[in-house]
CSV table of N, CA and C in Angstrom, one decimal:
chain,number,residue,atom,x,y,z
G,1,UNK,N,-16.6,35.3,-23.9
G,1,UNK,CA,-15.6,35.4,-22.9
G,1,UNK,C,-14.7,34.2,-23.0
G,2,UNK,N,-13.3,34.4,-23.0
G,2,UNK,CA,-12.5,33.3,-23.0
G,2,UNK,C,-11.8,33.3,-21.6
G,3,UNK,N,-11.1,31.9,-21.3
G,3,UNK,CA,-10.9,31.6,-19.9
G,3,UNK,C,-9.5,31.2,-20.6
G,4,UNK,N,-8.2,31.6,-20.0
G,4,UNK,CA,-7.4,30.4,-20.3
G,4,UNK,C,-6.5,30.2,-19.1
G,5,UNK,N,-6.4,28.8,-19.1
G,5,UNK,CA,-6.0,28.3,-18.0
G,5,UNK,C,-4.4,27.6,-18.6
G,6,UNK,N,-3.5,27.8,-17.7
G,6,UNK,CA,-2.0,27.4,-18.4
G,6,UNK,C,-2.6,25.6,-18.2
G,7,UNK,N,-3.1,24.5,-17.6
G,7,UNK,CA,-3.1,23.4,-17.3
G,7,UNK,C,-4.0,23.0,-18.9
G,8,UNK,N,-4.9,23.4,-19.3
G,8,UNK,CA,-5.4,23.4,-20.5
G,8,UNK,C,-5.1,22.6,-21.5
G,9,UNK,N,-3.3,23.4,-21.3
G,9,UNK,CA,-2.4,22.7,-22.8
G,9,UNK,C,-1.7,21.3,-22.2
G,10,UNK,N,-2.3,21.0,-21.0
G,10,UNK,CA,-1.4,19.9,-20.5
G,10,UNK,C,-1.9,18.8,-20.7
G,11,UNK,N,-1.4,17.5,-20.5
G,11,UNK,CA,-1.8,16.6,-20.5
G,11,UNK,C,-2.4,16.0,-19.1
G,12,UNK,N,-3.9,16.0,-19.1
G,12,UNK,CA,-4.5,15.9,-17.8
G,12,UNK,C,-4.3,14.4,-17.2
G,13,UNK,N,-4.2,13.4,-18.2
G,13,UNK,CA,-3.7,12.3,-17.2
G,13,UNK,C,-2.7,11.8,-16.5
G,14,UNK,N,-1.9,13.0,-16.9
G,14,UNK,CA,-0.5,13.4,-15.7
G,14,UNK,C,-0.2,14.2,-14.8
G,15,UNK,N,-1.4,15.0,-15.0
G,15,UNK,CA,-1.2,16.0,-13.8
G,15,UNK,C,-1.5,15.5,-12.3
G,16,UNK,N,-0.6,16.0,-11.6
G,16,UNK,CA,-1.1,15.8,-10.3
G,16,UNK,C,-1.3,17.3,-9.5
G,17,UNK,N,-1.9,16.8,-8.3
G,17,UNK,CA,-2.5,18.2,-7.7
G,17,UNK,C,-1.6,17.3,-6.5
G,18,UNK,N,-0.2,18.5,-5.9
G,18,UNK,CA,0.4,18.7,-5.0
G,18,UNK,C,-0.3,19.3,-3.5
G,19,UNK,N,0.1,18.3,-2.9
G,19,UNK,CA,-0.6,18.8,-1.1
G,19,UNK,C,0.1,18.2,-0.1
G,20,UNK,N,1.2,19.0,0.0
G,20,UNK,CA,2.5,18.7,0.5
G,20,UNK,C,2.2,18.8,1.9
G,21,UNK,N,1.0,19.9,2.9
G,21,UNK,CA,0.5,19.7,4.0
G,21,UNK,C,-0.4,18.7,4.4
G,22,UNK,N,-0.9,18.1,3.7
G,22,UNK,CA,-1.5,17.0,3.9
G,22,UNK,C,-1.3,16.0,5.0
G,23,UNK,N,-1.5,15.3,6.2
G,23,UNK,CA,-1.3,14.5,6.6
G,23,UNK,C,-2.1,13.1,7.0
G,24,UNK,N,-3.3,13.5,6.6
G,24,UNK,CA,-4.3,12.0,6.7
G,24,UNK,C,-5.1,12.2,5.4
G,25,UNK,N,-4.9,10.7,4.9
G,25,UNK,CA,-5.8,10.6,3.8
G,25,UNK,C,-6.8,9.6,4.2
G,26,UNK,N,-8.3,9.6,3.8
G,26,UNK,CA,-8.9,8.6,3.8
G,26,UNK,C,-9.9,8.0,2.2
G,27,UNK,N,-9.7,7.2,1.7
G,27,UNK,CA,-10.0,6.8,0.8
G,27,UNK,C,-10.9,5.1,0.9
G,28,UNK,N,-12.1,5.8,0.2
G,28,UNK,CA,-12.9,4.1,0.1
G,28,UNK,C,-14.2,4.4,-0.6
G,29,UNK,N,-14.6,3.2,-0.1
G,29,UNK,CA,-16.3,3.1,-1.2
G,29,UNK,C,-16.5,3.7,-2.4
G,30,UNK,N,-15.3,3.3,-3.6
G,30,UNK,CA,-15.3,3.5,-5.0
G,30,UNK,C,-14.3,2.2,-5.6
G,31,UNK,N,-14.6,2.2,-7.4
G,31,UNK,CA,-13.8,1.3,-7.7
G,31,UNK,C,-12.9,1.4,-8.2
G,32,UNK,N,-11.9,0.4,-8.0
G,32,UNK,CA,-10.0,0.4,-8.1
G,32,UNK,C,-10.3,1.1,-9.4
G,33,UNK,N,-10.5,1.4,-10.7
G,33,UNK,CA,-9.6,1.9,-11.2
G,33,UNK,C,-10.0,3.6,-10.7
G,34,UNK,N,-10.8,4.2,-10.1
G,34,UNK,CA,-11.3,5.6,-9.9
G,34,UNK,C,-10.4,5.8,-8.7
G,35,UNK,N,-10.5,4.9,-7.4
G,35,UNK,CA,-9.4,5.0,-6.4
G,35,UNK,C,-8.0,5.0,-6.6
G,36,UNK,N,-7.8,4.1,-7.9
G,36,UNK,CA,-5.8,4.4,-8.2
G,36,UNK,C,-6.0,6.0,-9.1
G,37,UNK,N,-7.0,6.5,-9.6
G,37,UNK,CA,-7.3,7.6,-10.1
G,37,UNK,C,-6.9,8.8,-9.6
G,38,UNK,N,-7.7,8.8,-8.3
G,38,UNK,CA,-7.3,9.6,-7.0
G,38,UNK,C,-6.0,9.4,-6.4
G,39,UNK,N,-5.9,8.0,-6.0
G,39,UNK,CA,-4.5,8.1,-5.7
G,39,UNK,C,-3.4,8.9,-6.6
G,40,UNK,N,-3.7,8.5,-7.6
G,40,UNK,CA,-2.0,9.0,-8.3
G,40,UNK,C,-2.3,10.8,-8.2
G,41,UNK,N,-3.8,11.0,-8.8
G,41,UNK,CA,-3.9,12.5,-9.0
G,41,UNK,C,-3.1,13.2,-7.7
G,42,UNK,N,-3.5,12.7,-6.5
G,42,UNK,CA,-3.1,13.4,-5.3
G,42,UNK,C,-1.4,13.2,-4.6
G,43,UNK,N,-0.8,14.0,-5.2
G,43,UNK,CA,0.6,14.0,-4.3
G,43,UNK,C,0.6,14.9,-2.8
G,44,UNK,N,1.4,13.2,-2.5
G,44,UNK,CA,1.0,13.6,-0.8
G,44,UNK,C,1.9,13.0,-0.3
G,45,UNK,N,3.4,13.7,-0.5
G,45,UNK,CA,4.3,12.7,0.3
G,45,UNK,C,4.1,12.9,1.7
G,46,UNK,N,3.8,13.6,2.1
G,46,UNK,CA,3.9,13.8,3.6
G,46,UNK,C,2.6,13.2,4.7
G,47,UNK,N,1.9,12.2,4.2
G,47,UNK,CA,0.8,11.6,4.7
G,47,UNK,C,1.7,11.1,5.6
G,48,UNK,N,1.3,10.9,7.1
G,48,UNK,CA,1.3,10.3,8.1
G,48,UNK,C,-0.2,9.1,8.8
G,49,UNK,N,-0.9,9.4,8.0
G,49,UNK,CA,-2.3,8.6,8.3
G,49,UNK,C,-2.7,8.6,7.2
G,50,UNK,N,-3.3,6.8,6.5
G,50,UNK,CA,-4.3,6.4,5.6
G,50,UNK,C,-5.2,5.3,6.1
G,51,UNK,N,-6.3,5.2,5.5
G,51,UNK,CA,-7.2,5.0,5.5
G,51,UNK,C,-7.8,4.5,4.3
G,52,UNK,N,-7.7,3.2,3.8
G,52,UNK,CA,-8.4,2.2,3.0
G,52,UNK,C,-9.7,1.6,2.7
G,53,UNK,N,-10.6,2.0,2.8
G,53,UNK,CA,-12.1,1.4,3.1
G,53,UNK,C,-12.5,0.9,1.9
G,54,UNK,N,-13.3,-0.5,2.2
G,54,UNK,CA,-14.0,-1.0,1.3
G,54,UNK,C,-15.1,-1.4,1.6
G,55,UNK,N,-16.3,-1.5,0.4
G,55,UNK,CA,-17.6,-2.2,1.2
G,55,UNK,C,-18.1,-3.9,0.9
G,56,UNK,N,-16.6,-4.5,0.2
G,56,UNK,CA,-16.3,-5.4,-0.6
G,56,UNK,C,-15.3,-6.7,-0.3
G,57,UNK,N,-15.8,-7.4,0.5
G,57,UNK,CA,-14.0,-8.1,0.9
G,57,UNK,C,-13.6,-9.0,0.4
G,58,UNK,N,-14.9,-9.5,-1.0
G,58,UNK,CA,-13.9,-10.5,-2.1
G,58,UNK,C,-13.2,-9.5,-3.1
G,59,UNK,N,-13.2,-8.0,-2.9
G,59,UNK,CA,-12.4,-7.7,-4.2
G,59,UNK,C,-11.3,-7.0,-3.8
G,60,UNK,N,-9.9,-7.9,-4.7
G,60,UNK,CA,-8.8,-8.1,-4.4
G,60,UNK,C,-8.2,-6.8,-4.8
G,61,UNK,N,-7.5,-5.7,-3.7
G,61,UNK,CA,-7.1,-4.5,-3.8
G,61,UNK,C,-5.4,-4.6,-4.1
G,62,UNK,N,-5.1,-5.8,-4.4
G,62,UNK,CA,-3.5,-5.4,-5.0
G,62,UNK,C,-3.5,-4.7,-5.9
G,63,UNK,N,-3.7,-3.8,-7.1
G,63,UNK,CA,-3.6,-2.9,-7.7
G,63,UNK,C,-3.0,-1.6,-7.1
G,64,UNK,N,-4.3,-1.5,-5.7
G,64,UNK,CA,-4.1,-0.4,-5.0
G,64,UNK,C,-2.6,-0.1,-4.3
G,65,UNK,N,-2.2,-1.5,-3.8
G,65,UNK,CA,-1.0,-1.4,-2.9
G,65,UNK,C,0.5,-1.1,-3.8
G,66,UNK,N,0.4,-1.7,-5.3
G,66,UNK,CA,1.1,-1.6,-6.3
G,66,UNK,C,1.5,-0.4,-6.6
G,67,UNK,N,0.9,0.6,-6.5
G,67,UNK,CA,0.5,1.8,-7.1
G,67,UNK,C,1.0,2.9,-5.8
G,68,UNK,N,0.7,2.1,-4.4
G,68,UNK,CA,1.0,2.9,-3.6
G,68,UNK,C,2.5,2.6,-2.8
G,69,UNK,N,3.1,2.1,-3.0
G,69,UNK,CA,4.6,1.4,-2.7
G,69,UNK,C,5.4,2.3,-3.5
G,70,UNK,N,6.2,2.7,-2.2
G,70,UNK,CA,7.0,3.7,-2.2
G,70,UNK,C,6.7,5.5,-2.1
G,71,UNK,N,5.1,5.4,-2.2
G,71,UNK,CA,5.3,6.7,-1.9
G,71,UNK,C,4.7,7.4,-0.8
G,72,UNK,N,4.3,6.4,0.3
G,72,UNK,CA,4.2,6.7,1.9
G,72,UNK,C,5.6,6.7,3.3
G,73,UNK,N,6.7,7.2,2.7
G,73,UNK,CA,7.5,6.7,3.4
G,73,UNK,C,7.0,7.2,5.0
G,74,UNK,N,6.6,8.1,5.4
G,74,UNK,CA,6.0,8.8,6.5
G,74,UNK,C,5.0,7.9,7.0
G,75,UNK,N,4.5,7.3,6.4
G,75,UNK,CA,3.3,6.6,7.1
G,75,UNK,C,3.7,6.1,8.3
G,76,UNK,N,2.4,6.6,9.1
G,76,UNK,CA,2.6,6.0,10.8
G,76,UNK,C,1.7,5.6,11.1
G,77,UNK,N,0.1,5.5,10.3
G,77,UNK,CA,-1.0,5.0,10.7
G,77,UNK,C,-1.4,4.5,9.8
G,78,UNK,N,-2.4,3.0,9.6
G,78,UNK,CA,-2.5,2.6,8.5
G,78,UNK,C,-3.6,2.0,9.0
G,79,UNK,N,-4.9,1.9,8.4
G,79,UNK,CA,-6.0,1.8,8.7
G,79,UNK,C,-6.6,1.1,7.2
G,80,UNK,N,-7.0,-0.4,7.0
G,80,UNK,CA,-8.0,-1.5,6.0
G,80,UNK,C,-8.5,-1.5,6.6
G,81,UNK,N,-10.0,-1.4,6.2
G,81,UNK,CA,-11.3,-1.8,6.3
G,81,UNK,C,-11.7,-2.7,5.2
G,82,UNK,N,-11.7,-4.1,5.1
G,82,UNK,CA,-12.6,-4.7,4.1
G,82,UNK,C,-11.8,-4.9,3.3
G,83,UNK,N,-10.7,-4.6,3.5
G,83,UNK,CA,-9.1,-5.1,2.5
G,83,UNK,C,-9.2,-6.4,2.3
G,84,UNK,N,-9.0,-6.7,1.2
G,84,UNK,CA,-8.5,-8.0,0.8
G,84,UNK,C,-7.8,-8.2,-0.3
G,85,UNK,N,-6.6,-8.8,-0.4
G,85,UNK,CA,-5.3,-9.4,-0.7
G,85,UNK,C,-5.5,-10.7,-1.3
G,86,UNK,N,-5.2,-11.4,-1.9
G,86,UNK,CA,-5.1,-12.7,-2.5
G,86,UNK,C,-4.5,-13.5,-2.3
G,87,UNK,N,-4.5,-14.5,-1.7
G,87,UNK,CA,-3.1,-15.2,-0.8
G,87,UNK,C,-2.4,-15.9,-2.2
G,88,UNK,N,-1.9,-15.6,-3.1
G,88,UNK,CA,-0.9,-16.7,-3.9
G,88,UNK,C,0.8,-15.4,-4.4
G,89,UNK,N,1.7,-16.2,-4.4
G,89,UNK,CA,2.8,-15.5,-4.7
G,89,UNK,C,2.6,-14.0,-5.0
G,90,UNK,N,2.2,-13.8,-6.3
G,90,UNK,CA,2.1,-12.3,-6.5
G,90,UNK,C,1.8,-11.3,-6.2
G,91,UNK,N,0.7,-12.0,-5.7
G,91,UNK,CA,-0.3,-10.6,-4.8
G,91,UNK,C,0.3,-10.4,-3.3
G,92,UNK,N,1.4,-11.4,-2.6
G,92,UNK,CA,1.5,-11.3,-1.4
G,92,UNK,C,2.7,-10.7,-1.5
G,93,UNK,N,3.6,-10.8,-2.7
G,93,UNK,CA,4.5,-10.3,-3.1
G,93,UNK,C,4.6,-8.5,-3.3
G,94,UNK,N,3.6,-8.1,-3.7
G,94,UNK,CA,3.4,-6.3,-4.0
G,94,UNK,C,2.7,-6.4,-2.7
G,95,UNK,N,1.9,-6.7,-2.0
G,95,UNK,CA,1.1,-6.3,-0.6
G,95,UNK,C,2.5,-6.6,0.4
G,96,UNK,N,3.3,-7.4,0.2
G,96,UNK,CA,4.5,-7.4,1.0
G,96,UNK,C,5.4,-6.4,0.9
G,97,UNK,N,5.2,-6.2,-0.2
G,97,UNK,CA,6.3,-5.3,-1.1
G,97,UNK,C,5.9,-3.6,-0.3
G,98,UNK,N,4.6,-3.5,-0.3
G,98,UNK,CA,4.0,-2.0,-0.1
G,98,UNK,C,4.5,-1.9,1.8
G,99,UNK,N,4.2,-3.1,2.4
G,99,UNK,CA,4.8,-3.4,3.7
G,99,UNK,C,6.1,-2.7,4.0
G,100,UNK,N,6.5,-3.3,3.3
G,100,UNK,CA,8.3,-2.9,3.4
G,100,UNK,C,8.5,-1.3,3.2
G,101,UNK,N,7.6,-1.0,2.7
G,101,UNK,CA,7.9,1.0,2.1
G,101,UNK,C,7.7,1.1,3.0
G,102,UNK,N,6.8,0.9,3.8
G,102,UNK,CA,5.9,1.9,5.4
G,102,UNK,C,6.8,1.4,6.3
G,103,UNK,N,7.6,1.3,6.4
G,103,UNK,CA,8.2,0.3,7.7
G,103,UNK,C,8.1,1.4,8.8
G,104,UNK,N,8.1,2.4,8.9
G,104,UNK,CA,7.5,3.3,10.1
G,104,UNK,C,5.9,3.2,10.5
G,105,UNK,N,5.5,2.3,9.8
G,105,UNK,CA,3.7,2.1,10.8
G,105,UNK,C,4.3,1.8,12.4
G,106,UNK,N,3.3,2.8,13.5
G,106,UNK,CA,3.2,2.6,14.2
G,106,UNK,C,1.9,2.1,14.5
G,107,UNK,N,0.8,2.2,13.9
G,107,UNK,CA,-0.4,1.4,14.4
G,107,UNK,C,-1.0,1.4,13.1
G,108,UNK,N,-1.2,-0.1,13.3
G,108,UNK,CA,-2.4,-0.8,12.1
G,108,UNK,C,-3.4,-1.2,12.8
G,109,UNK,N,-4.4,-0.8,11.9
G,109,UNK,CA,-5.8,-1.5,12.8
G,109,UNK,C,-6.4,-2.0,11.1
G,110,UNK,N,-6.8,-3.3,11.9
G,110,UNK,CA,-7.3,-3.9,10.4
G,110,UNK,C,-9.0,-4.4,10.8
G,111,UNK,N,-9.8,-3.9,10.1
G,111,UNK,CA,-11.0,-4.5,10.4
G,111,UNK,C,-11.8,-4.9,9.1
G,112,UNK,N,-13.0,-5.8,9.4
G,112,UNK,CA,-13.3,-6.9,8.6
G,112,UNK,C,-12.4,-7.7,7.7
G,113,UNK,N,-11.4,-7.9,7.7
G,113,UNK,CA,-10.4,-8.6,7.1
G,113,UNK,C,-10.7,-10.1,7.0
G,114,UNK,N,-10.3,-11.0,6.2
G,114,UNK,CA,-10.5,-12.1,6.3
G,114,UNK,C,-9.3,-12.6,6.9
G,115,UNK,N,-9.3,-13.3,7.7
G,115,UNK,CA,-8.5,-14.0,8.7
G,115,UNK,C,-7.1,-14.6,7.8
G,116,UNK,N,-7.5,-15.0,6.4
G,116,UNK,CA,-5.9,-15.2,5.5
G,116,UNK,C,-4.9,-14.3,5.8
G,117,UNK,N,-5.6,-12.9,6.0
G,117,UNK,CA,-4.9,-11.6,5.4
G,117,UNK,C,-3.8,-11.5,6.7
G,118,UNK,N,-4.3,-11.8,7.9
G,118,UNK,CA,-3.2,-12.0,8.8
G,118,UNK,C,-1.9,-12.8,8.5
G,119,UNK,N,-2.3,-13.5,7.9
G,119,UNK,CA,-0.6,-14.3,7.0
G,119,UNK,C,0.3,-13.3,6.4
G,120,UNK,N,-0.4,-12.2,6.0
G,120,UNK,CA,0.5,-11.5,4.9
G,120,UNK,C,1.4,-10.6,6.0
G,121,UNK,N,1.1,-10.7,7.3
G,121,UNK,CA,2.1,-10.0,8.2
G,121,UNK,C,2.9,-10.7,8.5
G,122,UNK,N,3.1,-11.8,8.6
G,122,UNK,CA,3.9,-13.0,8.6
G,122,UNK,C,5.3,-13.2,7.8
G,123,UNK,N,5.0,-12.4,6.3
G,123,UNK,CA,6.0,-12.8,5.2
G,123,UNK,C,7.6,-12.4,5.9
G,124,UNK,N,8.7,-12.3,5.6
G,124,UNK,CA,9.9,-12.4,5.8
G,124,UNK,C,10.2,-11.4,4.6
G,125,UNK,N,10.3,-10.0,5.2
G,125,UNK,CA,10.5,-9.0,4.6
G,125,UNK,C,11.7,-8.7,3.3
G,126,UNK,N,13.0,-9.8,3.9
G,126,UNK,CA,14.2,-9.8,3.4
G,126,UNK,C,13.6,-10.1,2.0
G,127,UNK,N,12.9,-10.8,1.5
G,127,UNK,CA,12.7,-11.4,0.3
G,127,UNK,C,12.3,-10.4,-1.1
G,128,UNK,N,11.6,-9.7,-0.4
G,128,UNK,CA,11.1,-8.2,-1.2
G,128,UNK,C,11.1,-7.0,-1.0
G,129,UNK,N,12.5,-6.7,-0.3
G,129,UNK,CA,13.5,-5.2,-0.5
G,129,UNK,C,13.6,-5.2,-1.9
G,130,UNK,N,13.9,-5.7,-2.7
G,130,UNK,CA,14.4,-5.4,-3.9
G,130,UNK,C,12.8,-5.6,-4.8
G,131,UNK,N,13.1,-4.6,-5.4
G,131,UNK,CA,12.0,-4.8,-6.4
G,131,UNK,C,12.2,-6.1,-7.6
G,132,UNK,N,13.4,-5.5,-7.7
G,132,UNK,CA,13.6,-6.5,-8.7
G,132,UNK,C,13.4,-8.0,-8.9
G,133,UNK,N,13.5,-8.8,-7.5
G,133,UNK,CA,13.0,-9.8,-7.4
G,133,UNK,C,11.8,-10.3,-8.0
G,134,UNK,N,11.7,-11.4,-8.4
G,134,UNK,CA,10.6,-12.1,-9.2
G,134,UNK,C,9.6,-12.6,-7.8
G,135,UNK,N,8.5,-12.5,-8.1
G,135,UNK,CA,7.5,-12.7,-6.9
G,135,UNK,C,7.7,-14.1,-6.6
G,136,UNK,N,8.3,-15.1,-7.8
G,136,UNK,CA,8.1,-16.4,-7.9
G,136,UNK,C,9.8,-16.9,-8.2
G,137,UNK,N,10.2,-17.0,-6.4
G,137,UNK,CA,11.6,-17.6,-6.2
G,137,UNK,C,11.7,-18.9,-6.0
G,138,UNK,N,13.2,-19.3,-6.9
G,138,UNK,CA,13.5,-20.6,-6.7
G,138,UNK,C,14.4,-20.8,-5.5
G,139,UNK,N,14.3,-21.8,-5.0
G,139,UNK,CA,15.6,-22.1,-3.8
G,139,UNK,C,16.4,-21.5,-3.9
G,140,UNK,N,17.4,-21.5,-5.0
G,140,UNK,CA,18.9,-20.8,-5.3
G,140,UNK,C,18.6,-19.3,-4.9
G,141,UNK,N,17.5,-18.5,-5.4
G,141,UNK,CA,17.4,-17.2,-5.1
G,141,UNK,C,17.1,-17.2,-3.7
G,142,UNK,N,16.4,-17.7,-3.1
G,142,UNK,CA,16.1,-17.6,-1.5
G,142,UNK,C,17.6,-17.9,-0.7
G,143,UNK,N,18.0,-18.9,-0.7
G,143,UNK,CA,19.3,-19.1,-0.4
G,143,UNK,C,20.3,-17.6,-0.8
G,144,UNK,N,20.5,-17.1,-2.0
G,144,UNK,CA,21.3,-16.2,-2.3
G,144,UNK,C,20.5,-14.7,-1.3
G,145,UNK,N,19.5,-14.6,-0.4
G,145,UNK,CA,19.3,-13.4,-0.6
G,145,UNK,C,19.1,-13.8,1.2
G,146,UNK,N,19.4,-15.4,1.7
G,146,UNK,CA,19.6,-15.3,2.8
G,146,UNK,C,21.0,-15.4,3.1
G,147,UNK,N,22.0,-15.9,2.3
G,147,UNK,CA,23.5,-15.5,2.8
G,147,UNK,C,24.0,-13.9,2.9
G,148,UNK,N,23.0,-12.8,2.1
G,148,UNK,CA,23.4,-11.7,2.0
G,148,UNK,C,22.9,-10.9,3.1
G,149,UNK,N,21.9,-11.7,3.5
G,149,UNK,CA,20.9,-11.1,4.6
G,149,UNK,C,20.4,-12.3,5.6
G,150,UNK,N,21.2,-12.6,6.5
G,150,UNK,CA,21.1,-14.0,7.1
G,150,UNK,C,20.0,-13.7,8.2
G,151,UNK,N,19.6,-12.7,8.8
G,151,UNK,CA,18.1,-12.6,9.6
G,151,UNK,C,17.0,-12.6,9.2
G,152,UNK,N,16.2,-13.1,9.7
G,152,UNK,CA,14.9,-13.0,8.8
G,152,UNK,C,13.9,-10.9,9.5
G,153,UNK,N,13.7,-10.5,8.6
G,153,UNK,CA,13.3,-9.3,8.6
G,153,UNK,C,11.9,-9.2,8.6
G,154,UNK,N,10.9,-8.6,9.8
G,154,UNK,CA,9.7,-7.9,10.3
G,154,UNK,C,9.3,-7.2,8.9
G,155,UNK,N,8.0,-7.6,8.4
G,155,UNK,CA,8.0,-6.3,7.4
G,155,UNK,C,7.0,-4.9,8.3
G,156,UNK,N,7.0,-4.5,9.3
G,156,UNK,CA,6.8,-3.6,10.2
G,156,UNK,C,7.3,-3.4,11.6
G,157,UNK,N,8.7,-3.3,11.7
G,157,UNK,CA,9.3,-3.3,12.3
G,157,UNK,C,9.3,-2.4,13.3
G,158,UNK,N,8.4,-1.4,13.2
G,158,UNK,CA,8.0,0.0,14.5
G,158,UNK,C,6.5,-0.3,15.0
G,159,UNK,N,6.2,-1.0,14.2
G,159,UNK,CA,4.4,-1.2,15.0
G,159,UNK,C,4.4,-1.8,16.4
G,160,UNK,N,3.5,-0.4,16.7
G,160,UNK,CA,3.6,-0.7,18.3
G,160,UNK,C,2.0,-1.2,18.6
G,161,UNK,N,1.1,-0.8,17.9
G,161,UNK,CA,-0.1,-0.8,18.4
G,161,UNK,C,-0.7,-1.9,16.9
G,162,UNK,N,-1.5,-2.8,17.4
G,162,UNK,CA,-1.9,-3.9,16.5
G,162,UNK,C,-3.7,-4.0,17.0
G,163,UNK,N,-4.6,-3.2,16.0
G,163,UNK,CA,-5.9,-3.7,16.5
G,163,UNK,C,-6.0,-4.2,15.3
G,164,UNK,N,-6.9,-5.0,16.0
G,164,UNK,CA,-7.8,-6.4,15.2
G,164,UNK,C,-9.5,-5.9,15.1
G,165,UNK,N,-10.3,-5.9,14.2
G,165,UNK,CA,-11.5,-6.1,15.1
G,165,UNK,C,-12.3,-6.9,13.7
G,166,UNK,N,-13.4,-7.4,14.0
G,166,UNK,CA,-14.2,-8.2,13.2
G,166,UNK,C,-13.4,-9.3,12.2
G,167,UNK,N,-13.2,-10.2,12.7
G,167,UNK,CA,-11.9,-11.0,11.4
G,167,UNK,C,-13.0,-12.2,11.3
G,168,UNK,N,-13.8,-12.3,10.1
G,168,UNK,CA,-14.0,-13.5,9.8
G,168,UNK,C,-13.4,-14.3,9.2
G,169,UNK,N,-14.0,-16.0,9.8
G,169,UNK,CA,-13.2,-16.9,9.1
G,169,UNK,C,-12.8,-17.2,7.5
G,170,UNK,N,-12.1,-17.1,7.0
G,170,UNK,CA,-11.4,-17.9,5.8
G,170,UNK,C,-10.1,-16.9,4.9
């Protein structure tokens, strides 16, 4: 007996599986490259709720947020567990950067996070609208992107609801 399936002749590491009804994703307790695996496989522009879980809070999920920048514009709920972020230029740069795409979160709840990671709400959004930007700006570029943009910008500028729970120190 033969089966043929038209996806067969495709190239499977590009396929994605469309779920355009979708509105809450939750994703965790696997490792980054199987989780960016899933992420990409699943098109879901229309998520309004995610969910990040980890059971790990030294391992640094910038990959994930890399990968996910730009294609939550809907997001309104946004839920880390066990997230952790790397506090030096780069990494606060794409976690900033993924910030800026959601700017419709209405509630973040961040739990077991390490107390750094609250800095990363802090950044000044204006800096990384542009992708283009280099994570690692000199004065002259700061200066040029604050004459063009002379307020400093919220990178979640609709969040109305802010839970905290378990933040240990460091």
């Amino acid at each position: 007996m033969y089966f043929h399936l038209p996806f067969w002749k495709k190239d499977l590491s590009i396929l994605r599986l469309p779920i355009p009804s979708l509105r809450s994703l939750n994703l965790g307790g696997m490792s980054i490259p199987f989780l960016l695996r899933v992420a990409y496989l699943l098109e879901t522009p229309n998520i309004i709720e995610l969910v990040l879980r980890s059971y790990d809070v030294n391992l640094d999920r910038t990959p994930i947020f890399r990968m996910m920048t730009d294609n939550y514009r809907d997001l309104r709920i946004l839920q880390l567990n066990a997230t952790h972020v790397a506090s030096n230029p780069q990494t606060t740069a794409v976690f900033t950067r993924f910030l800026v795409s959601v700017r419709q979160i209405e509630l973040l709840r961040l739990i077991d996070v390490k107390e750094s990671f609250l800095n990363h709400l802090l950044e000044d959004g204006r800096y990384y609208e542009d992708p283009a930007t280099p994570t690692i700006m000199t004065d002259d570029m700061r200066k040029s992107i604050e004459a063009q943009l002379p307020d400093p910008r919220w990178v979640l500028p609709a969040l109305k609801t802010l839970i905290v729970e378990n933040i240990p120190p460091g």
